[in-house]
XYZ file of C-alpha atoms in Angstrom:
465
model
C 0.000 0.000 0.000
C 1.365 3.431 -0.960
C 2.191 5.626 2.054
C 0.346 8.908 2.381
C 1.833 12.235 3.347
C 0.493 14.868 5.713
C -0.238 17.073 2.676
C -2.403 14.305 1.178
C -4.482 14.077 4.370
C -4.712 17.848 4.846
C -5.824 18.255 1.238
C -8.633 15.762 1.740
C -9.736 17.679 4.829
C -9.637 20.957 2.867
C -11.856 19.571 0.115
C -14.492 18.635 2.714
C -14.469 22.025 4.425
C -17.609 24.101 3.717
C -15.464 27.238 3.806
C -13.257 26.021 0.961
C -16.139 24.759 -1.159
C -18.043 28.022 -0.669
C -15.065 30.274 -1.466
C -13.888 28.185 -4.415
C -17.429 27.859 -5.777
C -17.993 31.607 -5.496
C -14.741 32.294 -7.328
C -15.714 29.872 -10.108
C -19.135 31.514 -10.456
C -17.566 34.979 -10.630
C -15.174 33.827 -13.375
C -18.057 32.214 -15.290
C -20.176 35.367 -15.025
C -17.273 37.486 -16.224
C -16.661 35.273 -19.248
C -20.252 34.498 -20.279
C -22.090 37.708 -19.374
C -19.394 40.341 -18.909
C -20.891 41.318 -15.534
C -19.898 39.935 -12.133
C -22.548 39.762 -9.426
C -20.634 37.243 -7.273
C -18.178 39.511 -5.455
C -15.288 37.707 -3.773
C -14.661 38.509 -0.116
C -10.962 39.438 0.402
C -10.891 37.102 3.417
C -12.029 34.220 1.217
C -9.323 35.126 -1.320
C -6.627 34.937 1.389
C -8.003 31.600 2.583
C -7.926 30.246 -0.965
C -4.258 31.202 -1.268
C -3.430 29.211 1.870
C -5.515 26.281 0.658
C -3.785 26.363 -2.747
C -0.363 26.252 -1.109
C -1.297 23.161 0.939
C -2.984 21.443 -2.018
C 0.131 21.952 -4.166
C 2.109 19.723 -1.754
C -0.253 16.781 -2.207
C 0.676 13.883 -4.484
C -2.914 13.489 -5.654
C -3.372 14.808 -9.208
C -6.818 16.264 -8.422
C -5.510 18.192 -5.409
C -2.607 19.600 -7.409
C -4.923 20.595 -10.238
C -7.198 22.424 -7.783
C -4.183 24.313 -6.421
C -3.257 25.519 -9.889
C -6.848 26.310 -10.846
C -7.419 28.314 -7.659
C -4.544 30.697 -8.353
C -5.496 30.893 -12.048
C -9.068 31.865 -11.103
C -7.789 34.464 -8.631
C -5.588 35.972 -11.328
C -8.548 35.997 -13.722
C -10.775 37.639 -11.112
C -8.095 40.252 -10.416
C -7.986 41.123 -14.128
C -11.788 41.317 -14.491
C -12.810 42.925 -11.192
C -9.707 43.770 -9.192
C -8.454 42.585 -5.801
C -6.627 45.686 -4.625
C -2.875 46.231 -4.868
C -1.859 44.470 -1.659
C -3.952 41.342 -2.281
C -2.980 41.302 -5.959
C 0.712 41.280 -4.989
C 0.054 38.460 -2.546
C -1.675 36.423 -5.256
C 1.362 36.828 -7.531
C 3.723 35.713 -4.768
C 1.698 32.637 -3.813
C 1.116 31.814 -7.490
C 4.868 31.614 -8.090
C 5.377 29.476 -4.969
C 2.577 27.086 -5.972
C 3.867 26.769 -9.532
C 7.365 25.956 -8.238
C 5.946 23.274 -5.958
C 3.965 21.829 -8.871
C 7.001 22.009 -11.140
C 4.978 23.979 -13.686
C 7.795 25.930 -15.322
C 5.803 27.015 -18.415
C 3.347 28.622 -15.976
C 6.196 30.370 -14.147
C 7.505 31.806 -17.417
C 4.026 33.092 -18.304
C 3.654 34.621 -14.837
C 6.999 36.384 -15.096
C 6.101 37.939 -18.452
C 3.777 40.246 -16.523
C 4.669 42.612 -13.724
C 6.073 39.868 -11.505
C 5.887 39.631 -7.729
C 7.464 42.126 -5.334
C 7.800 39.358 -2.726
C 10.771 36.976 -2.682
C 10.182 33.241 -2.601
C 10.747 31.541 0.770
C 14.276 30.115 0.993
C 13.057 26.507 0.882
C 10.895 27.142 -2.178
C 13.686 29.032 -3.923
C 16.059 26.115 -3.298
C 13.403 23.719 -4.625
C 13.098 25.754 -7.807
C 16.857 25.718 -8.391
C 17.017 21.961 -7.748
C 14.175 21.242 -10.180
C 15.641 23.514 -12.853
C 18.889 21.526 -12.647
C 17.481 17.987 -12.305
C 14.583 18.389 -14.712
C 16.446 19.952 -17.629
C 15.634 18.493 -21.018
C 18.221 16.370 -22.825
C 19.044 19.363 -25.008
C 19.283 21.630 -21.974
C 17.107 24.428 -23.366
C 13.983 23.911 -21.229
C 12.793 22.437 -17.948
C 10.420 19.480 -17.700
C 7.361 19.671 -15.475
C 7.147 17.218 -12.579
C 4.831 14.912 -14.567
C 7.046 15.051 -17.671
C 10.131 14.340 -15.578
C 8.480 11.314 -13.948
C 7.706 9.899 -17.404
C 11.177 10.496 -18.850
C 12.885 8.956 -15.804
C 10.741 5.817 -15.943
C 11.196 5.571 -19.717
C 15.008 5.508 -19.441
C 15.051 2.130 -17.720
C 12.499 0.333 -19.908
C 12.801 -1.339 -23.310
C 9.017 -1.398 -23.650
C 7.196 1.644 -22.369
C 3.634 2.971 -22.581
C 2.339 6.194 -21.082
C -0.863 8.200 -21.238
C -1.906 11.656 -20.130
C -4.171 14.606 -20.870
C -3.612 16.850 -23.878
C -1.872 19.484 -21.759
C 0.776 16.979 -20.615
C 2.945 17.647 -23.669
C 3.316 14.094 -25.001
C 5.032 15.246 -28.210
C 7.484 17.313 -26.162
C 8.348 14.232 -24.059
C 8.844 12.088 -27.170
C 11.116 14.660 -28.805
C 13.180 14.962 -25.630
C 13.622 11.168 -25.532
C 14.559 11.055 -29.232
C 17.173 13.780 -28.762
C 18.802 11.596 -26.105
C 18.566 8.385 -28.165
C 19.973 9.646 -31.474
C 23.138 11.028 -29.901
C 24.227 7.545 -28.840
C 26.886 5.804 -30.912
C 25.001 2.517 -30.578
C 22.469 3.885 -33.073
C 25.108 4.027 -35.834
C 23.800 2.319 -38.976
C 20.484 1.742 -37.229
C 17.295 3.795 -37.156
C 14.342 4.986 -35.117
C 10.783 5.007 -36.483
C 8.132 7.455 -35.282
C 4.714 6.140 -36.269
C 2.052 8.827 -36.857
C -1.563 8.382 -38.003
C -1.749 10.799 -40.960
C 0.358 12.221 -43.780
C -0.330 15.711 -42.441
C 1.397 14.798 -39.179
C 4.416 13.409 -41.054
C 5.421 16.837 -42.295
C 4.759 18.583 -39.015
C 6.609 15.992 -36.922
C 9.556 15.817 -39.324
C 9.895 19.614 -39.342
C 9.900 19.698 -35.531
C 12.543 16.949 -35.358
C 14.782 18.605 -37.954
C 14.643 21.816 -35.959
C 15.384 19.931 -32.726
C 18.313 17.990 -34.244
C 19.822 20.806 -36.303
C 23.000 20.613 -34.192
C 23.311 16.810 -34.457
C 24.889 16.355 -37.914
C 24.972 12.536 -37.810
C 21.174 12.265 -37.939
C 18.880 12.355 -40.952
C 15.100 12.755 -40.613
C 13.363 10.881 -43.436
C 9.677 10.775 -44.357
C 9.670 8.130 -47.097
C 10.233 4.367 -46.695
C 13.503 4.380 -48.590
C 17.026 5.542 -47.817
C 19.403 5.898 -50.779
C 23.000 4.773 -50.346
C 24.294 8.341 -50.568
C 22.216 9.296 -47.506
C 23.322 6.190 -45.612
C 26.948 7.109 -46.262
C 26.413 10.726 -45.199
C 24.257 10.080 -42.111
C 25.078 7.246 -39.708
C 21.718 7.476 -37.921
C 18.180 7.927 -39.209
C 14.788 8.858 -37.818
C 11.926 7.781 -40.060
C 8.579 9.539 -39.593
C 6.060 7.196 -41.210
C 2.427 6.151 -41.345
C 1.662 2.425 -40.858
C 1.393 1.989 -44.634
C 4.833 3.495 -45.213
C 6.355 1.443 -42.400
C 5.112 -1.774 -44.039
C 6.688 -0.647 -47.311
C 9.985 -0.033 -45.497
C 9.843 -3.458 -43.832
C 9.560 -5.070 -47.276
C 13.163 -3.977 -47.940
C 14.771 -2.510 -44.807
C 18.228 -0.990 -45.132
C 18.727 -0.295 -41.428
C 17.585 -2.196 -38.364
C 14.868 -0.490 -36.306
C 16.144 -0.017 -32.750
C 13.173 2.007 -31.494
C 9.562 2.249 -32.663
C 7.674 5.206 -31.169
C 3.899 4.990 -31.644
C 2.253 8.397 -31.276
C -1.552 8.482 -30.853
C -1.363 4.814 -29.858
C -5.133 4.594 -29.352
C -5.360 4.186 -33.135
C -3.962 0.657 -32.725
C -7.106 -0.515 -30.922
C -9.731 1.843 -32.401
C -12.889 -0.159 -33.133
C -14.166 2.046 -35.929
C -10.834 2.683 -37.635
C -10.169 0.382 -40.592
C -6.444 1.162 -40.318
C -6.071 -0.300 -36.818
C -5.169 -3.688 -38.328
C -2.405 -1.977 -40.350
C -0.999 -0.511 -37.129
C -1.024 -3.904 -35.465
C 0.549 -5.695 -38.445
C 3.278 -3.068 -38.871
C 4.260 -3.151 -35.189
C 4.251 -6.958 -35.060
C 6.421 -7.166 -38.180
C 8.933 -4.648 -36.808
C 9.294 -6.464 -33.481
C 9.457 -9.864 -35.208
C 12.282 -8.886 -37.570
C 14.344 -6.767 -35.177
C 14.850 -6.500 -31.407
C 12.861 -3.292 -31.545
C 12.170 -1.325 -28.371
C 8.629 0.073 -28.192
C 7.263 3.375 -26.875
C 3.504 4.048 -26.907
C 2.003 7.494 -26.247
C -1.759 7.827 -25.899
C -4.385 10.262 -24.581
C -5.693 10.105 -21.050
C -6.608 6.439 -20.534
C -6.455 4.528 -17.263
C -4.693 1.413 -18.599
C -1.737 2.276 -20.884
C -0.315 -1.184 -20.135
C -2.932 -2.481 -22.591
C -0.617 -1.757 -25.530
C 2.256 -3.697 -23.961
C -0.034 -6.653 -23.249
C -1.301 -6.577 -26.831
C 2.207 -7.230 -28.153
C 3.218 -9.691 -25.434
C 5.554 -7.379 -23.500
C 6.036 -6.938 -19.763
C 3.728 -4.308 -18.272
C 6.086 -2.868 -15.666
C 6.923 -0.072 -18.129
C 3.476 1.552 -18.046
C 2.538 4.902 -16.521
C -0.788 6.762 -16.533
C -0.590 10.476 -15.687
C -3.768 12.317 -14.720
C -2.325 15.684 -13.758
C -3.026 18.653 -16.042
C -0.586 21.521 -16.427
C -3.191 24.077 -17.517
C -6.358 25.361 -15.879
C -9.416 24.414 -17.895
C -12.743 26.184 -17.384
C -15.596 24.383 -19.105
C -18.851 26.080 -20.063
C -22.004 24.913 -21.800
C -24.269 27.444 -23.513
C -27.683 26.176 -24.635
C -28.925 28.703 -27.192
C -32.151 26.729 -27.726
C -33.279 26.599 -24.091
C -31.511 29.923 -23.353
C -29.476 28.552 -20.450
C -25.781 28.572 -19.631
C -23.698 26.522 -17.248
C -20.188 26.194 -15.883
C -18.670 22.943 -14.585
C -17.228 22.855 -11.094
C -13.555 21.957 -10.777
C -14.258 20.205 -7.466
C -16.696 17.537 -8.648
C -17.347 18.364 -12.353
C -21.051 19.012 -11.732
C -22.808 21.578 -13.973
C -23.841 24.808 -12.244
C -26.416 27.009 -13.951
C -26.039 30.775 -14.094
C -29.101 32.901 -13.429
C -28.504 35.093 -16.468
C -29.648 33.768 -19.840
C -27.360 34.023 -22.891
C -27.451 37.440 -24.493
C -26.618 36.044 -27.937
C -29.038 34.372 -30.338
C -26.511 32.505 -32.536
C -23.219 30.647 -32.225
C -21.467 33.296 -34.320
C -22.682 36.083 -32.022
C -21.592 34.084 -28.969
C -18.070 33.459 -30.282
C -17.523 37.024 -31.420
C -18.793 38.465 -28.147
C -16.588 36.170 -26.046
C -13.409 36.391 -28.127
C -13.483 40.170 -28.489
C -10.053 41.380 -29.575
C -8.322 38.235 -28.290
C -7.113 35.279 -30.324
C -9.276 32.164 -30.249
C -9.411 28.603 -31.611
C -12.773 27.157 -32.683
C -13.009 23.386 -33.176
C -15.313 22.168 -35.970
C -15.569 18.526 -37.090
C -14.864 18.503 -40.833
C -12.727 20.441 -43.296
C -15.650 21.870 -45.299
C -17.533 22.860 -42.154
C -14.479 24.665 -40.778
C -14.090 26.733 -43.969
C -17.819 27.536 -44.086
C -17.882 28.604 -40.445
C -14.786 30.760 -40.934
C -16.622 32.549 -43.758
C -19.631 33.129 -41.476
C -17.395 34.606 -38.798
C -15.518 36.773 -41.300
C -18.778 38.260 -42.601
C -19.463 39.633 -39.122
C -16.007 41.081 -38.424
C -14.585 44.349 -39.631
C -11.505 44.410 -41.825
C -8.360 44.249 -39.711
C -5.776 47.003 -39.714
C -2.649 46.352 -41.745
C -0.501 43.614 -40.215
C 2.663 42.397 -41.942
C 2.174 38.750 -40.910
C -1.424 38.686 -42.179
C -0.621 40.656 -45.332
C 2.252 38.309 -46.217
C 0.042 35.264 -45.666
C -2.750 36.693 -47.848
C -0.230 37.392 -50.603
C 1.238 33.880 -50.331
C -2.198 32.237 -50.500
C -3.236 34.204 -53.577
C 0.020 33.530 -55.395
C 0.554 29.850 -54.585
C -2.972 28.468 -54.061
C -5.546 30.588 -55.916
C -6.314 34.260 -56.173
C -9.900 33.582 -55.003
C -9.053 31.074 -52.255
C -11.482 31.630 -49.359
C -8.654 31.866 -46.833
C -7.402 35.126 -48.328
C -10.786 36.836 -47.840
C -11.287 35.552 -44.281
C -7.755 36.552 -43.270
C -8.463 40.147 -44.249
C -11.032 40.135 -41.428
C -8.884 38.368 -38.860
C -10.275 34.840 -39.360
C -8.496 31.730 -40.680
C -9.397 28.089 -41.098
C -7.053 25.151 -40.600
C -7.564 21.504 -41.553
C -5.680 18.477 -42.865
C -6.716 18.918 -46.501
C -4.984 22.285 -46.839
C -1.474 22.488 -48.330
C 1.026 21.797 -45.582
C 2.910 25.062 -46.098
C -0.316 27.057 -45.779
C -1.237 25.232 -42.558
C 2.173 26.005 -41.097
C 1.864 29.660 -42.089
C -1.562 29.839 -40.397
C -0.064 28.331 -37.222
C 2.763 30.864 -37.308
C 0.314 33.733 -37.814
C -1.792 32.555 -34.869
C 1.261 32.562 -32.594
C 2.191 36.117 -33.594
C -1.102 37.948 -34.274
C -3.066 38.931 -31.167
C -6.647 38.961 -32.498
C -6.688 36.096 -35.021
C -9.517 33.536 -34.814
C -8.663 30.100 -36.232
C -11.399 27.587 -37.063
């Protein structure tokens, strides 16, 4: 039985306290009102805010993923409330100080960097927390040394090092691709990979280009490695590069296995849930390709999948020991979930404590989805998810019709010019971009997709569908 710490027990007590549930619930309602209606009727008592800061600090010491997530969400909600309503200078400074301390305890270094982009805290970290930050920044450095892993990412990478067959799962915010790239950077610098290769298995052709581009950028200072996207490797490339990373779909991997020129030392299966998908006709291709690779070579396996409770399933499927399995539940971002029913004219937010829907008294002010999105996004950037390439383009056109033309922006202007020159002068994307809206789907030319992604990262008010 796993031993429990004092922080685990205290956190459980905190979650049962009416004072915590009332203060946290009030803060959630205030944030929901601010986002959905623009008016806050649920005013936060400064005493409750101070209590929440103390609770967040205790919760951040727990080893339970839910407790740690509540700690992060509490400080995120307080920061959001401070922006929307205001907490007063003294309390605002205290929130910044505790936020940094909580993020250090959680090992959330991306959050710390975001926090420090603002005004920063005028309080110094306690000595013990400052020492903890330094220790984590040293121990949890990536293989390349240019970033720091979160606590959850570090736990995965450490367990992966000692396993030939490894499977892990986690929520979207975990950064599974980041973990895989960090592991690959470590693997390909080893001399034992000379004249051998690594295969990264991805589900679609669109992901081949994106993954290969990321790996080439990551390995730009490792001259011995070639990143290939086709199931062939000419002799001239084998002579020039001693090590190879293939980024392939299952179909391309089977073609490579028909005439392999280098043994596969590692097979990394991204989006591993595709292997067992019931309604995916390609799942049998995944299975056959992986079985063939392990049958022909002593291939080590790494599976990465979304948040599932039993990642060992993939190891069992291929007859491997299950001691190299790890399921991570902890999120590294605060997620606020809302449901707006435009038919029944009701709107809800979901509690972070128990995920129950809580209805707001105010009805939606908007009559259509387009009105709702435009009113909530305002001048901020936003991503809208639509199922289907045609639907995403059509919805982008609907949004663009309701937005004014954007002021001249070099990034947008260059993208519009590129689209008209290299795709078509009447391509819909050019007209939507002129109004600060873009669409993005797998059927678009890869270069255009990448340019849209770059524009979204640099333009403050772009909406991408």
